[in-house]
Short mmCIF file of C-alpha atoms and ligand atoms in Angstrom, two decimals:
data_model
loop_
_atom_site.label_atom_id
_atom_site.label_comp_id
_atom_site.label_asym_id
_atom_site.label_seq_id
_atom_site.Cartn_x
_atom_site.Cartn_y
_atom_site.Cartn_z
CA UNK O 1 2.33 12.46 -11.11
CA UNK O 2 1.70 11.96 -7.44
CA UNK O 3 1.85 8.38 -6.34
CA UNK O 4 1.08 7.39 -2.83
CA UNK O 5 0.42 4.51 -0.60
CA UNK O 6 -2.27 4.91 1.95
CA UNK O 7 -4.26 3.22 4.62
CA UNK O 8 -7.90 3.85 5.44
CA UNK O 9 -10.14 3.09 8.37
CA UNK O 10 -13.83 3.74 9.05
CA UNK O 11 -16.27 3.08 11.87
CA UNK O 12 -20.03 3.43 12.19
CA UNK O 13 -21.98 3.59 15.41
CA UNK O 14 -19.43 3.58 18.19
CA UNK O 15 -19.35 6.05 21.09
CA UNK O 16 -15.55 6.21 20.82
CA UNK O 17 -15.38 6.38 17.04
CA UNK O 18 -12.36 8.72 16.93
CA UNK O 19 -10.37 6.69 19.46
CA UNK O 20 -10.99 3.43 17.63
CA UNK O 21 -10.03 5.11 14.37
CA UNK O 22 -6.81 6.22 16.00
CA UNK O 23 -5.96 2.64 16.95
CA UNK O 24 -7.07 1.39 13.54
CA UNK O 25 -4.72 3.83 11.85
CA UNK O 26 -1.98 2.93 14.31
CA UNK O 27 -2.19 -0.70 13.17
CA UNK O 28 -2.06 0.46 9.54
CA UNK O 29 0.89 2.79 10.04
CA UNK O 30 3.13 0.76 7.72
CA UNK O 31 0.88 1.88 4.85
CA UNK O 32 1.74 5.53 5.28
CA UNK O 33 3.93 7.63 7.52
CA UNK O 34 3.69 11.11 6.12
CA UNK O 35 0.37 12.38 7.39
CA UNK O 36 -2.68 11.20 9.28
CA UNK O 37 -6.23 12.45 9.67
CA UNK O 38 -9.58 11.62 11.22
CA UNK O 39 -12.98 13.13 10.42
CA UNK O 40 -16.06 12.47 12.57
CA UNK O 41 -19.75 13.26 12.20
CA UNK O 42 -21.10 14.70 15.45
CA UNK O 43 -24.75 14.57 14.38
CA UNK O 44 -24.71 18.17 13.10
CA UNK O 45 -21.45 18.70 11.33
CA UNK O 46 -18.13 17.14 10.41
CA UNK O 47 -15.20 17.55 12.78
CA UNK O 48 -11.69 17.10 11.50
CA UNK O 49 -8.08 16.89 12.53
CA UNK O 50 -5.14 16.21 10.26
CA UNK O 51 -1.42 16.61 10.63
CA UNK O 52 1.97 15.69 9.27
CA UNK O 53 3.78 12.77 10.90
CA UNK O 54 3.01 9.45 12.51
CA UNK O 55 -0.38 8.68 14.02
CA UNK O 56 0.69 9.20 17.68
CA UNK O 57 2.40 12.47 16.73
CA UNK O 58 -0.70 13.84 15.02
CA UNK O 59 -3.37 13.09 17.64
CA UNK O 60 -3.48 13.70 21.37
CA UNK O 61 -6.06 13.16 24.09
CA UNK O 62 -7.71 16.51 23.37
CA UNK O 63 -8.47 15.47 19.80
CA UNK O 64 -9.63 11.97 20.67
CA UNK O 65 -11.49 12.69 23.88
CA UNK O 66 -13.00 16.11 23.14
CA UNK O 67 -12.78 17.55 19.67
CA UNK O 68 -13.47 14.62 17.41
CA UNK O 69 -16.97 14.00 18.78
CA UNK O 70 -19.43 11.66 17.15
CA UNK O 71 -20.03 8.00 16.61
CA UNK O 72 -19.12 7.82 12.93
CA UNK O 73 -15.55 8.39 11.74
CA UNK O 74 -13.20 7.87 8.86
CA UNK O 75 -9.41 8.05 9.00
CA UNK O 76 -6.54 8.09 6.58
CA UNK O 77 -2.79 7.75 6.61
CA UNK O 78 -0.75 8.85 3.69
CA UNK O 79 2.71 8.11 2.40
CA UNK O 80 3.62 10.31 -0.46
CA UNK O 81 7.00 10.01 -2.05
CA UNK O 82 7.13 11.90 -5.31
CA UNK O 83 4.29 14.33 -4.61
CA UNK O 84 4.61 17.44 -2.52
CA UNK O 85 4.34 16.55 1.13
CA UNK O 86 1.95 19.25 2.14
CA UNK O 87 -0.48 19.42 4.96
CA UNK O 88 -3.22 20.50 2.58
CA UNK O 89 -2.75 17.22 0.74
CA UNK O 90 -3.41 15.26 3.93
CA UNK O 91 -6.69 13.37 4.08
CA UNK O 92 -9.57 12.77 4.82
CA UNK O 93 -10.51 15.50 2.48
CA UNK O 94 -13.69 17.56 2.97
CA UNK O 95 -15.84 19.52 0.53
CA UNK O 96 -18.91 21.51 1.33
CA UNK O 97 -21.53 21.59 -1.38
CA UNK O 98 -25.05 23.07 -1.18
CA UNK O 99 -25.31 22.53 2.57
CA UNK O 100 -23.88 19.01 2.45
CA UNK O 101 -20.46 18.21 3.85
CA UNK O 102 -18.69 15.25 2.30
CA UNK O 103 -15.46 13.74 3.64
CA UNK O 104 -13.45 11.24 1.65
CA UNK O 105 -10.48 8.97 2.42
CA UNK O 106 -8.87 7.43 -0.65
CA UNK O 107 -6.23 4.74 -1.07
CA UNK O 108 -4.97 4.24 -4.60
CA UNK O 109 -4.19 6.23 -7.65
CA UNK O 110 -6.42 7.44 -10.45
CA UNK O 111 -5.13 7.48 -14.00
CA UNK O 112 -7.47 9.92 -15.74
CA UNK O 113 -7.24 12.71 -13.17
CA UNK O 114 -5.81 15.33 -15.51
CA UNK O 115 -8.60 14.97 -18.03
CA UNK O 116 -11.29 14.97 -15.37
CA UNK O 117 -9.76 17.89 -13.57
CA UNK O 118 -9.64 19.97 -16.74
CA UNK O 119 -13.27 19.10 -17.46
CA UNK O 120 -14.35 20.04 -13.94
CA UNK O 121 -12.40 23.29 -13.94
CA UNK O 122 -14.06 24.28 -17.19
CA UNK O 123 -17.37 23.78 -15.41
CA UNK O 124 -16.28 26.03 -12.55
CA UNK O 125 -14.80 23.68 -9.92
CA UNK O 126 -12.01 25.20 -7.85
CA UNK O 127 -9.36 22.79 -6.57
CA UNK O 128 -7.56 23.23 -3.25
CA UNK O 129 -5.01 20.43 -3.47
CA UNK O 130 -2.96 18.49 -5.96
CA UNK O 131 -4.31 15.09 -4.92
CA UNK O 132 -6.45 13.10 -7.29
CA UNK O 133 -8.89 12.22 -4.52
CA UNK O 134 -10.18 15.77 -4.71
CA UNK O 135 -11.35 15.09 -8.24
CA UNK O 136 -13.49 12.34 -6.82
CA UNK O 137 -15.27 14.60 -4.37
CA UNK O 138 -15.95 17.21 -7.03
CA UNK O 139 -17.41 14.55 -9.28
CA UNK O 140 -19.64 13.33 -6.47
CA UNK O 141 -20.80 16.88 -5.73
CA UNK O 142 -21.58 17.53 -9.43
CA UNK O 143 -23.67 14.39 -9.60
CA UNK O 144 -25.70 15.24 -6.53
CA UNK O 145 -28.21 17.38 -8.41
CA UNK O 146 -31.48 15.53 -8.03
CA UNK O 147 -29.75 12.30 -7.03
CA UNK O 148 -29.07 10.50 -3.80
CA UNK O 149 -25.52 10.39 -2.45
CA UNK O 150 -25.28 6.71 -3.37
CA UNK O 151 -26.24 7.47 -6.96
CA UNK O 152 -23.77 10.35 -7.10
CA UNK O 153 -20.95 8.14 -5.79
CA UNK O 154 -21.79 5.43 -8.33
CA UNK O 155 -21.84 8.00 -11.15
CA UNK O 156 -18.45 9.36 -10.04
CA UNK O 157 -17.03 5.84 -9.88
CA UNK O 158 -18.10 5.21 -13.46
CA UNK O 159 -16.18 8.32 -14.61
CA UNK O 160 -12.89 7.76 -12.83
CA UNK O 161 -10.34 5.24 -13.98
CA UNK O 162 -7.74 3.77 -11.73
CA UNK O 163 -7.27 2.29 -8.31
CA UNK O 164 -9.37 3.27 -5.36
CA UNK O 165 -10.46 1.95 -2.04
CA UNK O 166 -12.66 4.72 -0.66
CA UNK O 167 -14.45 5.69 2.50
CA UNK O 168 -16.98 8.49 2.25
CA UNK O 169 -18.71 10.14 5.18
CA UNK O 170 -21.66 12.45 4.59
CA UNK O 171 -24.18 13.26 7.31
CA UNK O 172 -24.98 9.99 8.94
CA UNK O 173 -24.01 7.82 6.00
CA UNK O 174 -20.79 5.89 5.67
CA UNK O 175 -20.00 4.57 2.21
CA UNK O 176 -17.16 2.19 1.33
CA UNK O 177 -16.15 1.40 -2.25
CA UNK O 178 -13.59 -0.80 -3.98
CA UNK O 179 -12.79 -0.07 -7.61
CA UNK O 180 -13.99 -2.53 -10.26
CA UNK O 181 -10.55 -4.14 -10.65
CA UNK O 182 -10.08 -4.30 -6.87
CA UNK O 183 -6.47 -3.07 -6.97
CA UNK O 184 -6.41 -2.06 -3.31
CA UNK O 185 -7.79 -4.09 -0.41
CA UNK O 186 -10.70 -3.12 1.85
CA UNK O 187 -12.24 -5.26 4.58
CA UNK O 188 -15.47 -5.08 6.58
CA UNK O 189 -15.70 -6.07 10.23
CA UNK O 190 -17.79 -5.65 13.39
CA UNK O 191 -17.03 -4.66 16.93
CA UNK O 192 -19.49 -4.10 19.79
CA UNK O 193 -22.45 -3.34 17.52
CA UNK O 194 -20.38 -1.06 15.27
CA UNK O 195 -19.33 -1.69 11.68
CA UNK O 196 -15.68 -1.13 10.81
CA UNK O 197 -13.76 -0.89 7.55
CA UNK O 198 -10.00 -1.11 7.14
CA UNK O 199 -7.40 -1.56 4.43
CA UNK O 200 -6.09 -4.59 6.28
CA UNK O 201 -7.46 -6.92 8.93
CA UNK O 202 -4.55 -6.27 11.32
CA UNK O 203 -6.50 -3.11 12.26
CA UNK O 204 -9.45 -5.27 13.34
CA UNK O 205 -7.21 -7.49 15.48
CA UNK O 206 -6.05 -4.53 17.54
CA UNK O 207 -9.66 -3.50 18.20
CA UNK O 208 -10.73 -7.08 18.78
CA UNK O 209 -13.18 -6.63 15.93
CA UNK O 210 -14.49 -9.58 14.02
CA UNK O 211 -13.51 -9.78 10.36
CA UNK O 212 -16.65 -10.29 8.28
CA UNK O 213 -15.39 -10.21 4.69
CA UNK O 214 -13.45 -8.31 2.07
CA UNK O 215 -15.49 -6.02 -0.15
CA UNK O 216 -15.79 -7.38 -3.68
CA UNK O 217 -14.10 -5.50 -6.49
CA UNK O 218 -16.67 -3.00 -7.80
CA UNK O 219 -18.75 -3.20 -4.61
CA UNK O 220 -20.18 -0.26 -2.71
CA UNK O 221 -21.36 -0.79 0.86
CA UNK O 222 -23.60 1.87 2.40
CA UNK O 223 -24.28 2.04 6.13
CA UNK O 224 -27.06 4.22 7.46
CA UNK O 225 -28.56 3.75 10.92
CA UNK O 226 -28.87 -0.01 11.26
CA UNK O 227 -29.13 -0.65 7.52
CA UNK O 228 -26.21 -2.13 5.58
CA UNK O 229 -26.69 -2.22 1.83
CA UNK O 230 -24.45 -3.51 -0.91
CA UNK O 231 -24.43 -2.30 -4.52
CA UNK O 232 -22.44 -3.30 -7.58
CA UNK O 233 -20.91 -0.35 -9.40
CA UNK O 234 -19.72 -2.29 -12.42
CA UNK O 235 -19.62 -5.92 -13.35
CA UNK O 236 -17.49 -6.37 -16.45
CA UNK O 237 -14.03 -5.44 -15.17
CA UNK O 238 -11.67 -8.35 -14.53
CA UNK O 239 -10.32 -8.58 -10.98
CA UNK O 240 -6.77 -7.22 -10.85
CA UNK O 241 -5.62 -7.09 -7.24
CA UNK O 242 -2.16 -5.74 -6.53
CA UNK O 243 0.17 -8.68 -6.02
CA UNK O 244 2.74 -6.38 -4.40
CA UNK O 245 0.41 -6.09 -1.39
CA UNK O 246 1.13 -9.78 -0.81
CA UNK O 247 4.84 -9.59 -1.65
CA UNK O 248 5.76 -6.58 0.45
CA UNK O 249 3.23 -3.99 1.33
CA UNK O 250 0.62 -5.55 3.62
CA UNK O 251 1.43 -6.65 7.14
CA UNK O 252 2.08 -10.39 7.36
CA UNK O 253 -0.50 -10.76 10.16
CA UNK O 254 -3.27 -9.47 7.85
CA UNK O 255 -5.69 -11.22 5.58
CA UNK O 256 -5.67 -9.41 2.27
CA UNK O 257 -7.64 -10.37 -0.87
CA UNK O 258 -8.73 -13.50 0.99
CA UNK O 259 -5.08 -14.54 1.39
CA UNK O 260 -3.20 -15.07 4.62
CA UNK O 261 -0.23 -12.78 3.92
CA UNK O 262 2.24 -14.64 6.15
CA UNK O 263 1.48 -18.02 4.59
CA UNK O 264 1.63 -16.52 1.10
CA UNK O 265 5.09 -15.07 1.72
CA UNK O 266 6.29 -18.34 3.15
CA UNK O 267 5.04 -20.18 0.08
CA UNK O 268 6.87 -17.67 -2.11
CA UNK O 269 10.07 -18.59 -0.26
CA UNK O 270 9.38 -22.30 -0.74
CA UNK O 271 8.80 -21.82 -4.45
CA UNK O 272 11.95 -19.77 -4.66
CA UNK O 273 13.97 -22.54 -2.98
CA UNK O 274 12.53 -25.09 -5.40
CA UNK O 275 13.57 -22.90 -8.30
CA UNK O 276 17.09 -22.17 -7.11
CA UNK O 277 18.73 -23.09 -3.80
CA UNK O 278 22.53 -22.60 -3.79
CA UNK O 279 25.03 -24.67 -1.83
CA UNK O 280 25.78 -22.35 1.12
CA UNK O 281 26.48 -22.37 4.86
CA UNK O 282 23.25 -20.60 5.76
CA UNK O 283 20.25 -18.58 4.57
CA UNK O 284 19.51 -15.16 6.01
CA UNK O 285 16.84 -12.55 5.34
CA UNK O 286 17.20 -8.84 4.96
CA UNK O 287 14.85 -7.97 7.82
CA UNK O 288 12.03 -7.31 8.32
CA UNK O 289 10.47 -7.60 4.91
CA UNK O 290 12.58 -10.58 3.77
CA UNK O 291 11.98 -12.69 6.90
CA UNK O 292 8.82 -14.52 5.87
CA UNK O 293 9.97 -15.77 2.49
CA UNK O 294 13.40 -16.58 3.98
CA UNK O 295 11.69 -18.87 6.53
CA UNK O 296 9.92 -20.69 3.69
CA UNK O 297 13.16 -20.81 1.71
CA UNK O 298 15.15 -22.33 4.60
CA UNK O 299 12.46 -24.89 5.42
CA UNK O 300 12.15 -26.02 1.82
CA UNK O 301 15.87 -26.13 1.07
CA UNK O 302 16.85 -27.61 4.43
CA UNK O 303 19.58 -24.99 4.81
CA UNK O 304 20.33 -23.49 8.25
CA UNK O 305 18.54 -20.20 8.92
CA UNK O 306 20.34 -17.29 10.61
CA UNK O 307 19.62 -13.70 11.52
CA UNK O 308 23.00 -12.26 10.60
CA UNK O 309 21.63 -8.88 9.61
CA UNK O 310 20.13 -6.81 12.40
CA UNK O 311 17.32 -4.34 12.01
CA UNK O 312 17.13 -1.02 13.82
CA UNK O 313 13.45 -0.78 14.69
CA UNK O 314 13.42 2.92 15.26
CA UNK O 315 13.82 3.94 11.65
CA UNK O 316 10.96 4.17 9.25
CA UNK O 317 10.89 2.74 5.79
CA UNK O 318 13.81 3.87 3.67
CA UNK O 319 11.90 5.39 0.80
CA UNK O 320 10.94 8.32 2.99
CA UNK O 321 14.30 9.86 2.14
CA UNK O 322 14.02 11.61 -1.17
CA UNK O 323 17.62 11.83 -2.35
CA UNK O 324 19.79 8.89 -3.38
CA UNK O 325 22.52 9.83 -0.89
CA UNK O 326 20.11 9.74 1.95
CA UNK O 327 18.66 6.47 0.74
CA UNK O 328 22.05 4.75 0.90
CA UNK O 329 22.52 6.11 4.36
CA UNK O 330 19.14 4.99 5.59
CA UNK O 331 19.76 1.44 4.42
CA UNK O 332 22.90 1.50 6.56
CA UNK O 333 20.99 2.82 9.51
CA UNK O 334 18.29 0.25 9.02
CA UNK O 335 20.15 -3.04 8.64
CA UNK O 336 23.62 -3.91 9.84
CA UNK O 337 25.47 -7.26 9.71
CA UNK O 338 26.69 -9.31 12.67
CA UNK O 339 30.40 -9.37 11.83
CA UNK O 340 31.26 -12.71 13.43
CA UNK O 341 28.66 -14.43 11.26
CA UNK O 342 30.01 -13.24 7.95
CA UNK O 343 33.75 -13.87 7.65
CA UNK O 344 34.64 -16.82 5.44
CA UNK O 345 30.98 -17.83 5.06
CA UNK O 346 28.97 -18.81 2.00
CA UNK O 347 25.72 -16.92 2.43
CA UNK O 348 22.35 -16.92 0.69
CA UNK O 349 20.37 -13.73 1.28
CA UNK O 350 16.62 -13.75 0.77
CA UNK O 351 14.71 -10.52 0.32
CA UNK O 352 11.17 -9.75 -0.77
CA UNK O 353 12.03 -7.41 -3.64
CA UNK O 354 14.61 -5.36 -5.46
CA UNK O 355 13.35 -1.95 -6.57
CA UNK O 356 16.13 0.54 -7.21
CA UNK O 357 18.81 -1.86 -6.01
CA UNK O 358 19.97 0.37 -3.16
CA UNK O 359 19.61 -2.24 -0.42
CA UNK O 360 21.33 -5.05 -2.26
CA UNK O 361 24.14 -2.81 -3.54
CA UNK O 362 25.10 -1.21 -0.26
CA UNK O 363 24.65 -4.23 1.97
CA UNK O 364 26.34 -6.77 -0.29
CA UNK O 365 29.34 -4.44 -0.52
CA UNK O 366 29.50 -4.45 3.27
CA UNK O 367 29.28 -8.24 3.48
CA UNK O 368 32.17 -8.47 1.04
CA UNK O 369 34.22 -6.05 3.12
CA UNK O 370 33.57 -8.24 6.14
CA UNK O 371 35.02 -11.23 4.31
CA UNK O 372 31.99 -13.20 3.11
CA UNK O 373 33.33 -15.96 0.86
CA UNK O 374 30.26 -16.27 -1.35
CA UNK O 375 27.14 -14.13 -1.51
CA UNK O 376 24.06 -15.44 -3.29
CA UNK O 377 20.84 -13.45 -3.54
CA UNK O 378 17.28 -14.82 -3.89
CA UNK O 379 14.29 -12.55 -4.37
CA UNK O 380 10.65 -13.52 -3.80
CA UNK O 381 9.40 -11.01 -6.35
CA UNK O 382 9.99 -11.18 -10.12
CA UNK O 383 12.05 -8.37 -11.69
CA UNK O 384 10.17 -5.06 -11.36
CA UNK O 385 10.49 -3.52 -14.81
CA UNK O 386 7.54 -1.18 -15.16
CA UNK O 387 6.21 1.69 -13.06
CA UNK O 388 2.94 1.33 -11.17
CA UNK O 389 0.08 3.71 -11.91
CA UNK O 390 -2.19 2.29 -9.26
CA UNK O 391 -0.65 3.40 -6.00
CA UNK O 392 2.70 1.68 -5.44
CA UNK O 393 5.71 3.94 -5.69
CA UNK O 394 8.02 2.23 -8.13
CA UNK O 395 9.38 5.52 -9.35
CA UNK O 396 10.08 5.86 -13.02
CA UNK O 397 11.40 3.21 -15.35
CA UNK O 398 14.81 4.91 -15.30
CA UNK O 399 15.21 4.19 -11.59
CA UNK O 400 14.11 0.56 -11.65
CA UNK O 401 17.24 -1.53 -11.75
CA UNK O 402 15.58 -4.51 -13.47
CA UNK O 403 14.06 -2.30 -16.16
CA UNK O 404 17.49 -1.34 -17.37
CA UNK O 405 19.72 -4.33 -16.56
CA UNK O 406 19.64 -8.06 -17.07
CA UNK O 407 20.05 -10.47 -14.16
CA UNK O 408 23.66 -11.21 -15.15
CA UNK O 409 24.48 -7.51 -15.40
CA UNK O 410 23.08 -6.91 -11.92
CA UNK O 411 24.97 -9.96 -10.64
CA UNK O 412 28.18 -8.59 -12.08
CA UNK O 413 28.10 -4.99 -11.02
CA UNK O 414 26.78 -5.70 -7.55
CA UNK O 415 29.37 -8.39 -7.14
CA UNK O 416 27.25 -11.37 -6.17
CA UNK O 417 27.99 -14.97 -6.95
CA UNK O 418 24.45 -15.64 -8.10
CA UNK O 419 21.14 -13.82 -8.32
CA UNK O 420 17.76 -15.42 -8.86
CA UNK O 421 14.36 -13.74 -8.94
CA UNK O 422 11.26 -15.91 -8.43
CA UNK O 423 9.54 -16.60 -11.75
CA UNK O 424 6.07 -15.18 -12.34
CA UNK O 425 4.80 -18.77 -12.47
CA UNK O 426 6.42 -19.56 -9.12
CA UNK O 427 4.93 -16.43 -7.59
CA UNK O 428 1.47 -17.28 -8.90
CA UNK O 429 1.72 -20.78 -7.46
CA UNK O 430 1.97 -19.11 -4.03
CA UNK O 431 -1.49 -17.47 -4.20
CA UNK O 432 -4.93 -19.09 -4.26
CA UNK O 433 -6.45 -17.26 -7.23
CA UNK O 434 -3.60 -16.43 -9.62
CA UNK O 435 -5.96 -15.15 -12.31
CA UNK O 436 -7.11 -12.27 -10.09
CA UNK O 437 -3.87 -10.28 -9.86
CA UNK O 438 -2.33 -7.27 -11.56
CA UNK O 439 1.20 -8.12 -12.71
CA UNK O 440 1.80 -4.91 -14.66
CA UNK O 441 5.03 -4.03 -12.82
CA UNK O 442 6.56 -7.28 -14.13
CA UNK O 443 4.94 -7.58 -17.55
CA UNK O 444 3.99 -4.03 -18.58
CA UNK O 445 0.47 -5.35 -19.22
CA UNK O 446 -1.56 -2.56 -17.66
CA UNK O 447 -5.19 -3.46 -16.82
CA UNK O 448 -6.11 0.17 -17.49
CA UNK O 449 -4.27 2.01 -20.24
CA UNK O 450 -1.93 4.24 -18.28
CA UNK O 451 -1.45 7.96 -17.67
CA UNK O 452 -2.58 9.54 -20.91
CA UNK O 453 -5.72 7.40 -20.99
CA UNK O 454 -4.36 5.19 -23.73
CA UNK O 455 -2.34 7.84 -25.52
CA UNK O 456 1.33 7.17 -26.02
CA UNK O 457 2.99 7.24 -22.67
CA UNK O 458 6.73 7.62 -22.44
CA UNK O 459 6.93 5.87 -19.13
CA UNK O 460 5.56 2.46 -20.07
CA UNK O 461 5.58 2.67 -23.86
CA UNK O 462 1.94 1.58 -24.13
P1 5GP K 1 15.71 -1.17 -3.19
O1 5GP K 1 16.68 -0.99 -2.09
O2 5GP K 1 16.10 -2.23 -4.18
O3 5GP K 1 15.36 0.12 -3.89
O4 5GP K 1 14.35 -1.63 -2.53
C1 5GP K 1 14.16 -2.93 -2.09
C2 5GP K 1 14.03 -2.99 -0.62
O5 5GP K 1 13.07 -2.03 -0.18
C3 5GP K 1 13.53 -4.33 -0.17
O6 5GP K 1 14.20 -4.67 1.01
C4 5GP K 1 12.07 -4.14 0.09
O7 5GP K 1 11.65 -4.82 1.25
C5 5GP K 1 11.89 -2.66 0.28
N1 5GP K 1 10.81 -2.15 -0.54
C6 5GP K 1 10.25 -2.69 -1.63
N2 5GP K 1 9.30 -1.90 -2.11
C7 5GP K 1 9.25 -0.85 -1.32
C8 5GP K 1 8.44 0.29 -1.30
O8 5GP K 1 7.59 0.48 -2.15
N3 5GP K 1 8.66 1.17 -0.28
C9 5GP K 1 9.61 0.95 0.67
N4 5GP K 1 9.75 1.82 1.64
N5 5GP K 1 10.39 -0.11 0.66
C10 5GP K 1 10.21 -1.00 -0.31
MG1 MG K 2 13.06 -4.74 2.89
#
């Protein structure tokens, strides 16, 4: 299965639509570093440019100033880990059907792709990529017969199961959709008479756009000329937003799901300190992701706060490296201790999450070598025991350290004096609407029956 993170951005009615999309994607770069793409509507046809790499590597002045003409645009950045990293899998994705060109940018992961794909192929659809977003476009195209684009998108949304935040561009229409559970975020804003959409509000800040609101789960917003219309694609589904967006994935200067991400992370650290603060000389984060909960942890516990682990800012996120060897190495490249701070000290490390255990294993070993007297570890995310089918790359159950080992086992073989993960209750006390979140990676309670559409799945045992 291909799992990917992504970021999406869209803009309607701006003379520099491509350039603003470029900056929007730049601000969302943390959501995907493998490929980037922008598609514009020039009034006659779609124009497109996609490439592998970071946003500034993919686009140059020629693309932004000349080729990507038009005042409507959508953009996408993709971060694929287990899937093939191919240029033809880069988005936005375009299909041409009966004289209509449709471009789509998708963030999330569908769970019934295989079934749908088989069904569509039997009816004659030919697929160009291995991404599930392509299934979406084919479904839309199939439903266009005698229907408006809005109706076709709604019909496609009712067929697919899974997580999606979508931007669709067709002629002079821009459509934005959030799936009925609302797994992935999507926000609406305005700048200089234009409407903008982005996965996170940090993209609006860069453009000095005003944040209007988040789309509701199951909402479709259609913009055409000066008209903005909102539709409900489904009403019954319970809201199940991805709590990992708040724990790790989103930028702390964003508002996501109506939450201020920075404040949320700080509260997680405070809760964590209330649950278990050891007697140590100081608290330190594993930067950057651990910083915000570590600040909350230090403030709540009253322990001194230090930055004894230094981050190299010129390396990307470690999961980019596919092999385990390379992963160990990239943790070393990424964070390195300040030697004089470690020797003889009793230290409490705070990090946002433990996934495979690579970071904690390699860095704690180093701290021991440098003579740390005690090393305690506090994590502002409960143990991740189950894979995610909705767009976060938590690999398979076999690779998740907490799926296969108890807290005391991890404590023992990593060689730490104590390990404490925030409780689910503590985590939920840090958010404003605890009932609205998906906790499947901690509990195995999947809001949508996983992969095989409810059939026995070896991964999660549903
Ligand atoms: P581990 O080293 O245990 O496999 O991963 C945990 C570390 O990676 C934490 O420092 C956390 O901030 C970061 N992390 C957690 N989830 C992800 C993810 O999905 N992708 C990337 N690149 N890093 C992650
Ligand atoms: Mg980290």
